[in-house]
Coordinates of C-alpha atoms in Angstrom, one line a residue:
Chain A
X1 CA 79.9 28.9 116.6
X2 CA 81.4 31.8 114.6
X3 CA 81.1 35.7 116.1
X4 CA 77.4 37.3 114.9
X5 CA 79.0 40.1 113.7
X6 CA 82.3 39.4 111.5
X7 CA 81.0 36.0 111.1
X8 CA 85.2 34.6 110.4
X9 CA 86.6 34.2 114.4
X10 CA 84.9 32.1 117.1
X11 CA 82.6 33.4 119.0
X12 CA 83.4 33.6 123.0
X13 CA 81.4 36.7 124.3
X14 CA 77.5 35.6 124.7
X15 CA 75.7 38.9 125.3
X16 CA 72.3 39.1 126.6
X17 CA 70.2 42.4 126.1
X18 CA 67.3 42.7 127.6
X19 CA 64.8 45.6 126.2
X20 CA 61.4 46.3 126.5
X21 CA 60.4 42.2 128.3
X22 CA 62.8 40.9 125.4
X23 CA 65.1 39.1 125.7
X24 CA 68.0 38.7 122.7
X25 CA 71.4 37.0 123.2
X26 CA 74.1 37.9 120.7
X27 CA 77.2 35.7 120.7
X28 CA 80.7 38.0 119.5
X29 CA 84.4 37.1 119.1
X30 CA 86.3 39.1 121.8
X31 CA 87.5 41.6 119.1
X32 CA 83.9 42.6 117.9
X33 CA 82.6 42.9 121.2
X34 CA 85.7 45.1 122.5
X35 CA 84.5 46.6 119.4
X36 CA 81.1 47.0 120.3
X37 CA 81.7 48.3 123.8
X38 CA 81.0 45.3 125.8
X39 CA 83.5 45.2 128.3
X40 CA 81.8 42.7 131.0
X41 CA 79.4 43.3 134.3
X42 CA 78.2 46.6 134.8
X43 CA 76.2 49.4 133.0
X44 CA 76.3 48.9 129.9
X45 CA 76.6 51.8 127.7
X46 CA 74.0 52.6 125.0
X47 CA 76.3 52.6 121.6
X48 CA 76.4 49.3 121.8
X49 CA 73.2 48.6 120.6
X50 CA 74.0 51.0 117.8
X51 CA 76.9 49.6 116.9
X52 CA 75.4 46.2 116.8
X53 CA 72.6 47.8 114.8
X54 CA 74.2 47.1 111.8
X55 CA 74.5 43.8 112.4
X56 CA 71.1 43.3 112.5
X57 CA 70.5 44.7 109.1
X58 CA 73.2 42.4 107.3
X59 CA 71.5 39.2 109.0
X60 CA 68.0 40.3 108.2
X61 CA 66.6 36.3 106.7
X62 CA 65.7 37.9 103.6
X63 CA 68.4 38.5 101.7
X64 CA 70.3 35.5 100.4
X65 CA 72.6 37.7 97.9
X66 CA 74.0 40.9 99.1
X67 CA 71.9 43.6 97.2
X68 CA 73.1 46.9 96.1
X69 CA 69.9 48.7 97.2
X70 CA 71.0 52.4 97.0
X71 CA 69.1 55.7 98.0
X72 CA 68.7 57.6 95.2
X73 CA 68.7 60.8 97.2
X74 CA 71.5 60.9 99.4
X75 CA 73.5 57.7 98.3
X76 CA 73.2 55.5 100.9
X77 CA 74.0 52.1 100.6
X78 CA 73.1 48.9 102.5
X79 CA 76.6 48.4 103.1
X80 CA 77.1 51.9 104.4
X81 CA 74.2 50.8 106.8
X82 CA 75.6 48.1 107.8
X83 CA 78.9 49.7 108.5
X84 CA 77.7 52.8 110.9
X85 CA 73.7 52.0 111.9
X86 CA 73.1 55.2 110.7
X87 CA 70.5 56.3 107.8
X88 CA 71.0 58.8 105.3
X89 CA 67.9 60.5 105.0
X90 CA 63.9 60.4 105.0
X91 CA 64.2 59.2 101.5
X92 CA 66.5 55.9 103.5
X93 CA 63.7 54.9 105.5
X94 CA 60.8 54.4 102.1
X95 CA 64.0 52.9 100.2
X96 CA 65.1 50.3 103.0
X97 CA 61.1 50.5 104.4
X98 CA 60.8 46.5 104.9
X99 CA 64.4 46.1 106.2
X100 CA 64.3 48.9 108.3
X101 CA 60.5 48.0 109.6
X102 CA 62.3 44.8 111.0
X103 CA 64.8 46.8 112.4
X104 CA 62.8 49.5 114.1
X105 CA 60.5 46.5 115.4
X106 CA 63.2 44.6 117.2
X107 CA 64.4 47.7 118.8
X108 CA 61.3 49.1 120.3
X109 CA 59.1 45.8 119.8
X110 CA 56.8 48.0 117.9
X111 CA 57.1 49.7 114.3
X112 CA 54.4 51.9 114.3
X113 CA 54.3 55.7 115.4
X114 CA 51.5 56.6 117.5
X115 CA 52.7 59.8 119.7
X116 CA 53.0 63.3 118.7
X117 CA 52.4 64.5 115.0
X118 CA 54.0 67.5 113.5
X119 CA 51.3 70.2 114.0
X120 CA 51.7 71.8 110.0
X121 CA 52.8 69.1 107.7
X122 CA 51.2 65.6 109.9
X123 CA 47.5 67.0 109.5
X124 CA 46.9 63.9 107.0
X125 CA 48.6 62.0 109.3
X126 CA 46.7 62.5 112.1
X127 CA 43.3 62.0 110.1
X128 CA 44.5 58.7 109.0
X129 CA 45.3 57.5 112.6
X130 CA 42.0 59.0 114.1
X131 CA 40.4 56.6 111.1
X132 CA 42.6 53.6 112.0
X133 CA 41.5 54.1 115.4
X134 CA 37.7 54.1 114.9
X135 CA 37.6 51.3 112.4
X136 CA 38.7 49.2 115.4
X137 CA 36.5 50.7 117.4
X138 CA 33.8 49.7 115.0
X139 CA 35.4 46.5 114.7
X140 CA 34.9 46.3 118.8
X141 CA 31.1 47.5 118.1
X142 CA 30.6 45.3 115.7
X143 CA 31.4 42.2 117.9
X144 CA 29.4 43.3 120.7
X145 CA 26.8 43.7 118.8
X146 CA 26.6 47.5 119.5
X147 CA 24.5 48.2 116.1
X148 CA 23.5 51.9 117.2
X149 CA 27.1 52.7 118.1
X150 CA 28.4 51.0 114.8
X151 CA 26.3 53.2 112.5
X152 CA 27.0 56.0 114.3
X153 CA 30.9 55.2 114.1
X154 CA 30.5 54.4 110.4
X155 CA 29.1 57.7 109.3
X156 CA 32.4 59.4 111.2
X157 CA 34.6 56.8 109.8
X158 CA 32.7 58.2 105.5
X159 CA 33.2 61.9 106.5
X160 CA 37.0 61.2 107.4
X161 CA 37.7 59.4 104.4
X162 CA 36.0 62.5 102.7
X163 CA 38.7 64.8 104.6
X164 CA 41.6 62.7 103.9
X165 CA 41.1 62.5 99.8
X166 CA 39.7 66.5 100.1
X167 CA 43.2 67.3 101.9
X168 CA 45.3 65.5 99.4
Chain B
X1 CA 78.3 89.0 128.2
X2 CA 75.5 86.5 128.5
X3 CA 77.9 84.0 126.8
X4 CA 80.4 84.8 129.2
X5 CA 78.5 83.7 131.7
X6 CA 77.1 80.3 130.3
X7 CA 81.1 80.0 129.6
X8 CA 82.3 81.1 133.6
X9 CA 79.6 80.6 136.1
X10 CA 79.0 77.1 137.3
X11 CA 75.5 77.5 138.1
X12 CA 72.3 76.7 135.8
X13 CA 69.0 76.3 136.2
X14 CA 68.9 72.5 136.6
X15 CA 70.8 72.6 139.9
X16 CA 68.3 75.1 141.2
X17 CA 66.5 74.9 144.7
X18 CA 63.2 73.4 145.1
X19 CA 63.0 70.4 142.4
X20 CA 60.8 68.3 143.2
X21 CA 62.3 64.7 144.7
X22 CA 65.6 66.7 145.3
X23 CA 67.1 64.8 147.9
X24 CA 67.4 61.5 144.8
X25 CA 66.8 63.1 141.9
X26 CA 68.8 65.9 141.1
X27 CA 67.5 66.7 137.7
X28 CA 65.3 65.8 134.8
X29 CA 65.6 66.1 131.5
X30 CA 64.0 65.7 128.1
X31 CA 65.2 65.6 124.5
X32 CA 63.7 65.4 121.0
X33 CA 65.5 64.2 118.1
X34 CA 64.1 66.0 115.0
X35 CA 65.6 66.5 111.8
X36 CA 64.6 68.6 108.7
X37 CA 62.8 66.8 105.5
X38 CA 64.6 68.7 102.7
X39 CA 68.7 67.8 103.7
X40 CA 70.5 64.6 104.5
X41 CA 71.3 63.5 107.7
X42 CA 74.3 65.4 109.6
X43 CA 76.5 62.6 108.7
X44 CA 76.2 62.6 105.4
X45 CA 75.5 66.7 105.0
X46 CA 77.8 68.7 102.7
X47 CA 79.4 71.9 104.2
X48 CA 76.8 74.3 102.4
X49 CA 74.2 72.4 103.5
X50 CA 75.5 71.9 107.2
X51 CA 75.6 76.2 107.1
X52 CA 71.3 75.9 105.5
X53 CA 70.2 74.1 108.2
X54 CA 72.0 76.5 110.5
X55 CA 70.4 79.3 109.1
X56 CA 67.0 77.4 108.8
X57 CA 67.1 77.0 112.6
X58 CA 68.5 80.0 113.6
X59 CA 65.1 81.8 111.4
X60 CA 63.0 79.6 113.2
X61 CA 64.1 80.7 116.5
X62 CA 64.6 84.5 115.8
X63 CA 60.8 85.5 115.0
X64 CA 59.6 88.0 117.5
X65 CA 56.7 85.4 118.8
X66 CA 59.2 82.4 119.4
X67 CA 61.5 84.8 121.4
X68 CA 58.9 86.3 123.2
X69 CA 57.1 83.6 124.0
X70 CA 60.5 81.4 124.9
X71 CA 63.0 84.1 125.8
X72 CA 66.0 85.4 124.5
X73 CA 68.7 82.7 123.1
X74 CA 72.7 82.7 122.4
X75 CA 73.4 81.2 119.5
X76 CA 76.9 79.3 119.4
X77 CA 78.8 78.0 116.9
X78 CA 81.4 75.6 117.7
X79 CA 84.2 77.2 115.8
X80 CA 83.2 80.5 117.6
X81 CA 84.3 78.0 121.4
X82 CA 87.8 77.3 122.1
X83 CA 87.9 73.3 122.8
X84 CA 88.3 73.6 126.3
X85 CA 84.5 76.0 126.2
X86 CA 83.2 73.2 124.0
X87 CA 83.6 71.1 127.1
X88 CA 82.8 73.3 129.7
X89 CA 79.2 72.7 128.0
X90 CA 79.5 69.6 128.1
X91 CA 80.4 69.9 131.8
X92 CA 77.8 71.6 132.4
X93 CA 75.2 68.9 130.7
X94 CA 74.4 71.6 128.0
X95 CA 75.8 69.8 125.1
X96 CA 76.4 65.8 124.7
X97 CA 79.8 64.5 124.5
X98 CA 79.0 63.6 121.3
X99 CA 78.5 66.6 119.3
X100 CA 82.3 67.0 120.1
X101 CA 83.1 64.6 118.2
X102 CA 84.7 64.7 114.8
X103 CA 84.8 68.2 112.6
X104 CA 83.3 71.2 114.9
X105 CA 82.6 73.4 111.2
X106 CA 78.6 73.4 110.7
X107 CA 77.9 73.0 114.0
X108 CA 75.9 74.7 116.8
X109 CA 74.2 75.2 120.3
X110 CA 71.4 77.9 120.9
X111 CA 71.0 78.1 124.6
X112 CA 68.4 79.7 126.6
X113 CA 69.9 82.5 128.9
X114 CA 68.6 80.6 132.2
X115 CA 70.1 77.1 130.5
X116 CA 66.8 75.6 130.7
X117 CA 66.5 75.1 126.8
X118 CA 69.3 73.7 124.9
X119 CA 69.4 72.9 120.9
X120 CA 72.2 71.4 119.7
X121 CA 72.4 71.6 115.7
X122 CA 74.2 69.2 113.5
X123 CA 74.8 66.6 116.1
X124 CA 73.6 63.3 114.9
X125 CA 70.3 64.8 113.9
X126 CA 69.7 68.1 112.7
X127 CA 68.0 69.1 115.8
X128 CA 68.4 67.9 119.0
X129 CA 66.3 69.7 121.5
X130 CA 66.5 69.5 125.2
X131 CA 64.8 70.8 128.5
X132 CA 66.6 70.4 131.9
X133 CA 64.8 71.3 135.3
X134 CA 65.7 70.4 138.3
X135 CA 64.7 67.8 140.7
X136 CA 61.7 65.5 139.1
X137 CA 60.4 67.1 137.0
X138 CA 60.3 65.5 133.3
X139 CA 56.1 66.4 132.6
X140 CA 57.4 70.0 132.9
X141 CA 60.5 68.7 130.7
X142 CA 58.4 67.6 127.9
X143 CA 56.4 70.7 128.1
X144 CA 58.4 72.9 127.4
X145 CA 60.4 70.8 124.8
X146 CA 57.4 70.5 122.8
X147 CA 56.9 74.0 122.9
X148 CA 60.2 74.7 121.4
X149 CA 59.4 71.9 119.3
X150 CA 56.7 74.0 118.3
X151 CA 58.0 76.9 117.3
X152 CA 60.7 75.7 115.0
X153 CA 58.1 73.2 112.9
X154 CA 56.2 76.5 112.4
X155 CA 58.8 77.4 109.9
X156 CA 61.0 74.3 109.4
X157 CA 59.9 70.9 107.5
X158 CA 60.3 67.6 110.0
X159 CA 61.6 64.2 108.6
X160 CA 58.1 62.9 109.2
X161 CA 56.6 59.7 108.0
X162 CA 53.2 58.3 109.0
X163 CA 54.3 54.8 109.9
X164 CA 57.6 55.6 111.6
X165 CA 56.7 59.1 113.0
X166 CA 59.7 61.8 113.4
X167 CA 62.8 59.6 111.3
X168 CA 66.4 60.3 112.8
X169 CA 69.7 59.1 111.8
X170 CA 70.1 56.1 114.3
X171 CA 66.8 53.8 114.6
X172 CA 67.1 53.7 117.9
X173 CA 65.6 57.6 118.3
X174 CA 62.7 56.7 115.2
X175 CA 59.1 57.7 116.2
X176 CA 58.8 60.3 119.0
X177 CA 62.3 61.2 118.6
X178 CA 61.6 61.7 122.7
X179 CA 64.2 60.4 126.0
X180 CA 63.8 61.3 128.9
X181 CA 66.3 61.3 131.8
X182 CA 66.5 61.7 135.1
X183 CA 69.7 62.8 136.9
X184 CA 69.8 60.4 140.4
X185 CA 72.1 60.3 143.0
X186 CA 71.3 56.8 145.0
X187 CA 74.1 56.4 147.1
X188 CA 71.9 54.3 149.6
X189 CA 71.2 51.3 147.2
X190 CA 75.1 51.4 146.2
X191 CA 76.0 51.1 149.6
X192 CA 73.5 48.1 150.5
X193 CA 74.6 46.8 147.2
X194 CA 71.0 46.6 145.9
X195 CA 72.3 48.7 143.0
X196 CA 73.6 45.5 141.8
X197 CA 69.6 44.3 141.4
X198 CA 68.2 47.6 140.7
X199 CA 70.1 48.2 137.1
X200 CA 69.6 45.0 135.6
X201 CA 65.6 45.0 136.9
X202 CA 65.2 48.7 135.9
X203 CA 66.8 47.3 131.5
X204 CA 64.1 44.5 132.1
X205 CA 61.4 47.7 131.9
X206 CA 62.8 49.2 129.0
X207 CA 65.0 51.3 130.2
X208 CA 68.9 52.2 130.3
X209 CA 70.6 53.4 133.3
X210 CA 74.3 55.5 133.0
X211 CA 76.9 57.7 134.2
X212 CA 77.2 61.3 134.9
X213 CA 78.0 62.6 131.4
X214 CA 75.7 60.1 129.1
X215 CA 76.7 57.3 127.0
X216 CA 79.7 55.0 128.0
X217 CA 80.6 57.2 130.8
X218 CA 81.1 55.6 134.6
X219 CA 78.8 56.5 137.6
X220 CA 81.0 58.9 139.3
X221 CA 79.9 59.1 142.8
X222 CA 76.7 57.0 142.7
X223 CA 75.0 59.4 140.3
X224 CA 73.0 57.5 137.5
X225 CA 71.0 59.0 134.7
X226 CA 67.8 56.7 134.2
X227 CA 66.3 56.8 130.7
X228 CA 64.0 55.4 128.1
X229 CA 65.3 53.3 126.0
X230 CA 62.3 52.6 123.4
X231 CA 61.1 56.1 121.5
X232 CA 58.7 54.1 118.6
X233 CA 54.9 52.6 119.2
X234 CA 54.4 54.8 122.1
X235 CA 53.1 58.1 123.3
X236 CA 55.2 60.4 124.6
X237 CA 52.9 61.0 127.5
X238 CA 53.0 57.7 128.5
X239 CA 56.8 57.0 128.0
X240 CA 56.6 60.5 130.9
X241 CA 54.2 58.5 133.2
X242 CA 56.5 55.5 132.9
X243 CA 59.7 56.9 133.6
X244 CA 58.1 59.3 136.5
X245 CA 56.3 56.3 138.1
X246 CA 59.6 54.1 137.8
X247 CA 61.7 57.0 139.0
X248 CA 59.2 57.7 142.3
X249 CA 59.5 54.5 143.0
X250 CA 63.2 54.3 143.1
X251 CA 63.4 57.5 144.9
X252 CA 61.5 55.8 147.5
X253 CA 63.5 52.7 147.4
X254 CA 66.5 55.1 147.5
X255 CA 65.0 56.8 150.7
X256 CA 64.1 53.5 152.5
X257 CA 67.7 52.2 151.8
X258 CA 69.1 55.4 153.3
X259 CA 67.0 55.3 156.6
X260 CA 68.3 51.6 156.7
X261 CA 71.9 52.5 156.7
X262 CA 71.2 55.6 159.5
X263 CA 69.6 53.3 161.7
X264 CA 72.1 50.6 161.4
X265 CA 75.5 52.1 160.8
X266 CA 74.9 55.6 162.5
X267 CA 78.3 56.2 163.4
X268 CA 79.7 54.6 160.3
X269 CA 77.6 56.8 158.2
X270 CA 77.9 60.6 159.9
X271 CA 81.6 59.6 160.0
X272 CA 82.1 59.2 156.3
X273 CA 79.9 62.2 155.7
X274 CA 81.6 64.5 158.0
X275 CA 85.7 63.3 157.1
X276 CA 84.1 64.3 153.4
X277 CA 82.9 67.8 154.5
X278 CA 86.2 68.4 156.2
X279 CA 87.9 67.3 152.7
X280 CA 86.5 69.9 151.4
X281 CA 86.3 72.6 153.4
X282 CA 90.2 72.3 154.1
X283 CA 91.8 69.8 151.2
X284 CA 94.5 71.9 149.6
X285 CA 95.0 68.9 146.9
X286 CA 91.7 67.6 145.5
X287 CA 91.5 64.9 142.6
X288 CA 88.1 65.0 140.7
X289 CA 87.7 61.3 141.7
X290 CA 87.7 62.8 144.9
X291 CA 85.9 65.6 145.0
X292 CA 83.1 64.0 143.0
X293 CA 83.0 61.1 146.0
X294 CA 83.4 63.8 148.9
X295 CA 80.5 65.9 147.5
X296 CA 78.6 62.8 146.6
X297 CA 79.0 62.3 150.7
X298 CA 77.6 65.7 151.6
X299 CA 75.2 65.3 149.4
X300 CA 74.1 62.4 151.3
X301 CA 74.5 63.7 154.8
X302 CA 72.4 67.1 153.7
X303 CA 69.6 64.8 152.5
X304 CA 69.5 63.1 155.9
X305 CA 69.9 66.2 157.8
X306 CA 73.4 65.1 159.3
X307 CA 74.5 68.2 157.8
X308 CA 72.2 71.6 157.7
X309 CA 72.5 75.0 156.4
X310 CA 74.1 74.3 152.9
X311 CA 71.7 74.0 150.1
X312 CA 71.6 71.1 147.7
X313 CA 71.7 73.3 145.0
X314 CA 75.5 74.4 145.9
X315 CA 76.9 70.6 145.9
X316 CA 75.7 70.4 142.2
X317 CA 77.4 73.9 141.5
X318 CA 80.6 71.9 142.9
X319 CA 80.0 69.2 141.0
X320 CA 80.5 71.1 137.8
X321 CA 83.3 73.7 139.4
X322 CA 85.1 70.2 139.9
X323 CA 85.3 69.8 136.2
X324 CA 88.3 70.0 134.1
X325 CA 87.7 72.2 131.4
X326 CA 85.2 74.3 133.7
X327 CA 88.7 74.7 135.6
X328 CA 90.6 75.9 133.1
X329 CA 88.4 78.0 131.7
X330 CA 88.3 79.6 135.0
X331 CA 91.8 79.9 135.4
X332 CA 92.1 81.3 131.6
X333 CA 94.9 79.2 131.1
X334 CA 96.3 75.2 130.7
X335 CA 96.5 73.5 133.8
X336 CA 98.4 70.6 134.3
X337 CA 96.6 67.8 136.4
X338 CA 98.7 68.7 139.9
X339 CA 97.9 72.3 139.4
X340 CA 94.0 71.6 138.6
X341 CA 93.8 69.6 142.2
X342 CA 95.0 72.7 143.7
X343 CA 92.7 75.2 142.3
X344 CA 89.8 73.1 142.9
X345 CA 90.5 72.5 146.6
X346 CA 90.8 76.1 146.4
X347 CA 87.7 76.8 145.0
X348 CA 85.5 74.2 146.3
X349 CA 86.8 76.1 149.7
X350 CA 85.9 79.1 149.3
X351 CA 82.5 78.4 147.9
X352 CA 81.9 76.4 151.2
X353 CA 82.7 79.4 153.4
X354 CA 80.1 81.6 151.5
X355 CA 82.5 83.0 148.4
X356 CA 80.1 84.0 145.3
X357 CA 80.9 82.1 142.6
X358 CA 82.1 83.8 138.7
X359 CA 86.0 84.2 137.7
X360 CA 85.6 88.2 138.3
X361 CA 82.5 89.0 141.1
X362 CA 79.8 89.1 138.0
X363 CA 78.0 86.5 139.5
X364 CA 77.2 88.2 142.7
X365 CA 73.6 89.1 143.0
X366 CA 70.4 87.8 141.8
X367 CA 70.7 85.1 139.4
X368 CA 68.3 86.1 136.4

């Protein structure tokens, strides 16, 4: 089996990370892996994931040709991805959105934002997850059969779509 | 003269008395990784822009309702520190290793008089803001982090993106841009060997356990820093609760594992924490390897009781006298290695038999 990461020497190191209940095993050559920081037993130190982050990105199933995706705002390429793990901009993460999706999903198991929102610019933001989160709890009504509660949540769910487009 | 003394005396907030949890967890800490909408990230930031977002951040901070409301802050750049300063931050657990690294021009620190609040600027994000109390304390952490947070979004545009929440350079810091660590000194499960379990159980719960100083560094004198390792798809509220909740528990696990090895080894035990006190109360040669174990041993013995009358906060203050650079900033000059095991024996002495600490008497007297 060849090394995840150069993909030329044999692989020899078989790495298992374990993050978040997941379990992922990534098999290096020893010169990738000294590379990556993965020395043997111990603690292992964070960069590595970071470093193998742009791993992840060149072996995403999708691409059968290497593209030449580019940010058009700071430059960025997929191959400058690859190389550090790093993004480029805000623009980086609309331009590589699906590829980076995939990426943000097998790091944290989740892609999706739910915490804090910037208190001047997320304002739209935070309407639109307020209405993601009643339409599943009218969803929930709805199955139980909760009718009262479902109107109820309906009418909140017609004045938020009112804010969002007013605020737009 | 305030930078002087960020620069010269040892102590900081973080090491103060009274954390809560002190005897395990020395100190908490949280950081949020932000960075500003309208400029690449640092990495790929041009020199006039690097100097923009300075001067963004340094606006943000200097309005008369952010200082009064979050007190009065030095602002630092890099090229303003000698190298051996830059690391006495470090040292100190102001700045990360990392923002060390590579060309210092375009970047910064702005830190809080009591050290509480530090922002690093142009590290691998724009922004990287961070809150260190002591003992267990990371809901207080977070707090305050987000009040800094705050204040600078007041006037500065966030990277911000509905799906993928605050964006930072690396992935791994996408969504609440939030860890959280906590500063733990668990010599009892290193002794039992149930450290050996512990770390790979604790990376099973999402979270990364390592050295003193951060990434890639060893545990010097069984002190681990315990972190989150996922920042996207939760709140950071309940990423807090986690870590606390996983962190009390260790602290008790830590506790239980001590009591063990007092009951059982007794002599053993008061024996190594004693011939460590002695070390250094009357080494005249001390390697940081051993200083770092030796205090790591009366830290130990204080916790138990074995040893009374010194407060925990002083073995932390030796911890970071022990440094290099912090050494040679002190002495105001190069030190080889021989002559920095000399002046630390020498200072971790005199500390011990009740010397105030700063290179010239100016840290006599009331702190802040």
């Amino acid at each position: 089996m060849l090394c995840e990461r150069c993909n030329t020497r044999p692989a020899s190191v078989h790495y298992t990370e374990i993050t978040n209940n997941k379990k992922q095993e990534i098999r290096l050559c020893e010169e990738c892996a000294r590379e990556a920081g993965i020395t043997g037993i111990g603690i292992m130190p964070q960069f590595v994931l970071q470093n193998l982050l742009g791993g992840l990105f060149e072996g995403t199933p999708v691409q059968v040709e290497p593209s030449y995706v580019q940010c058009k705002r700071c430059g960025l390429t997929e191959q400058d991805f690859a190389q550090r793990g790093l993004l480029g901009c805000a623009e980086c993460y609309t331009v590589f959105g699906p590829a980076v999706g995939r990426i943000l999903h097998r790091i944290h198991g989740k892609a999706e934002h739910t915490g804090k929102l910037p208190r001047r610019t997320g304002k739209i933001a935070g309407l639109k997850h307020e209405l993601k989160r009643l339409r599943q709890e009218l969803d929930a009504a709805v199955r139980q059969e909760a009718f009262e509660k479902a109107a109820e949540l309906r009418d909140r769910i017609r004045d938020l779509e009112r804010d969002c487009r007013g605020g737009q | 003269m305030a930078l002087k003394k960020i620069l010269t005396d040892p102590r900081s907030r973080w090491m103060e008395e009274g954390g809560p949890e002190a005897d395990v967890s020395v100190s908490s800490r949280v950081r949020l990784a932000r960075d500003l909408a309208a400029y690449p990230f640092p990495h790929r930031l041009r020199a006039e822009q690097a100097e923009e977002v300075l001067h963004a951040v340094r606006l943000a901070l200097d309005r008369p309702e952010v200082t009064k409301r979050l007190g009065k802050m030095e602002f630092m750049r890099l090229t303003e520190l000698s190298p051996v300063e830059r690391h006495v931050l470090v040292e100190k657990h102001l700045v990360s290793p990392d923002l060390l690294k590579g060309d210092p021009a375009g970047k910064a620190v702005i830190i809080r008089q009591d050290e509480a609040i530090s922002i690093m600027v142009n590290e691998e994000d724009h922004l990287r803001i961070q809150c260190l109390l002591p003992g267990l304390a990371l809901q207080e952490c977070w707090e305050l982090a987000g009040t800094v947070d705050d204040a600078l979004e007041a006037t500065v545009e966030y990277a911000f993106n509905e799906e993928f929440g605050y964006l930072s350079a690396c992935p791994t810091n996408v969504g609440t841009g939030l860890r959280a660590s906590v500063m733990m000194h668990l010599p009892g499960l290193a002794a039992t060997g149930m450290i050996e379990e512990v770390i790979p159980g604790l990376s099973k719960l999402g979270l990364t356990v390592r050295g003193l100083y951060g990434e890639g560094t060893k545990a010097a004198g069984s002190f681990f820093q315990v972190s989150n390792q996922i920042t996207l798809g939760r709140q950071e509220e309940e990423i807090i609760n986690n870590l606390t909740a996983l962190v009390r528990r260790l602290v008790s696990q830590e506790r239980e594992a001590r009591r063990r090895l007092h009951q059982e080894q007794r002599g053993a035990l008061e024996d190594r924490v004693f011939r460590s006190y002695g070390v250094l109360q009357y080494a005249r040669v001390l390697t940081s390897e051993e200083a770092m174990r030796s205090l790591s041993d009366l830290r130990l013995g204080l916790a138990l009781k074995i040893i009374k009358r010194i407060p925990l906060s002083l073995v932390s203050e030796l911890m970071v006298l022990s440094q290099p650079a912090f050494l040679i900033r002190l002495a105001g000059k190069e030190l080889k290695p021989a002559e920095r095991d000399v002046l630390r024996a020498q200072l971790i002495r005199e500390r011990l038999q009740g010397k105030k600490p700063g290179a010239d008497g100016e840290g006599n007297g009331k702190k802040r």
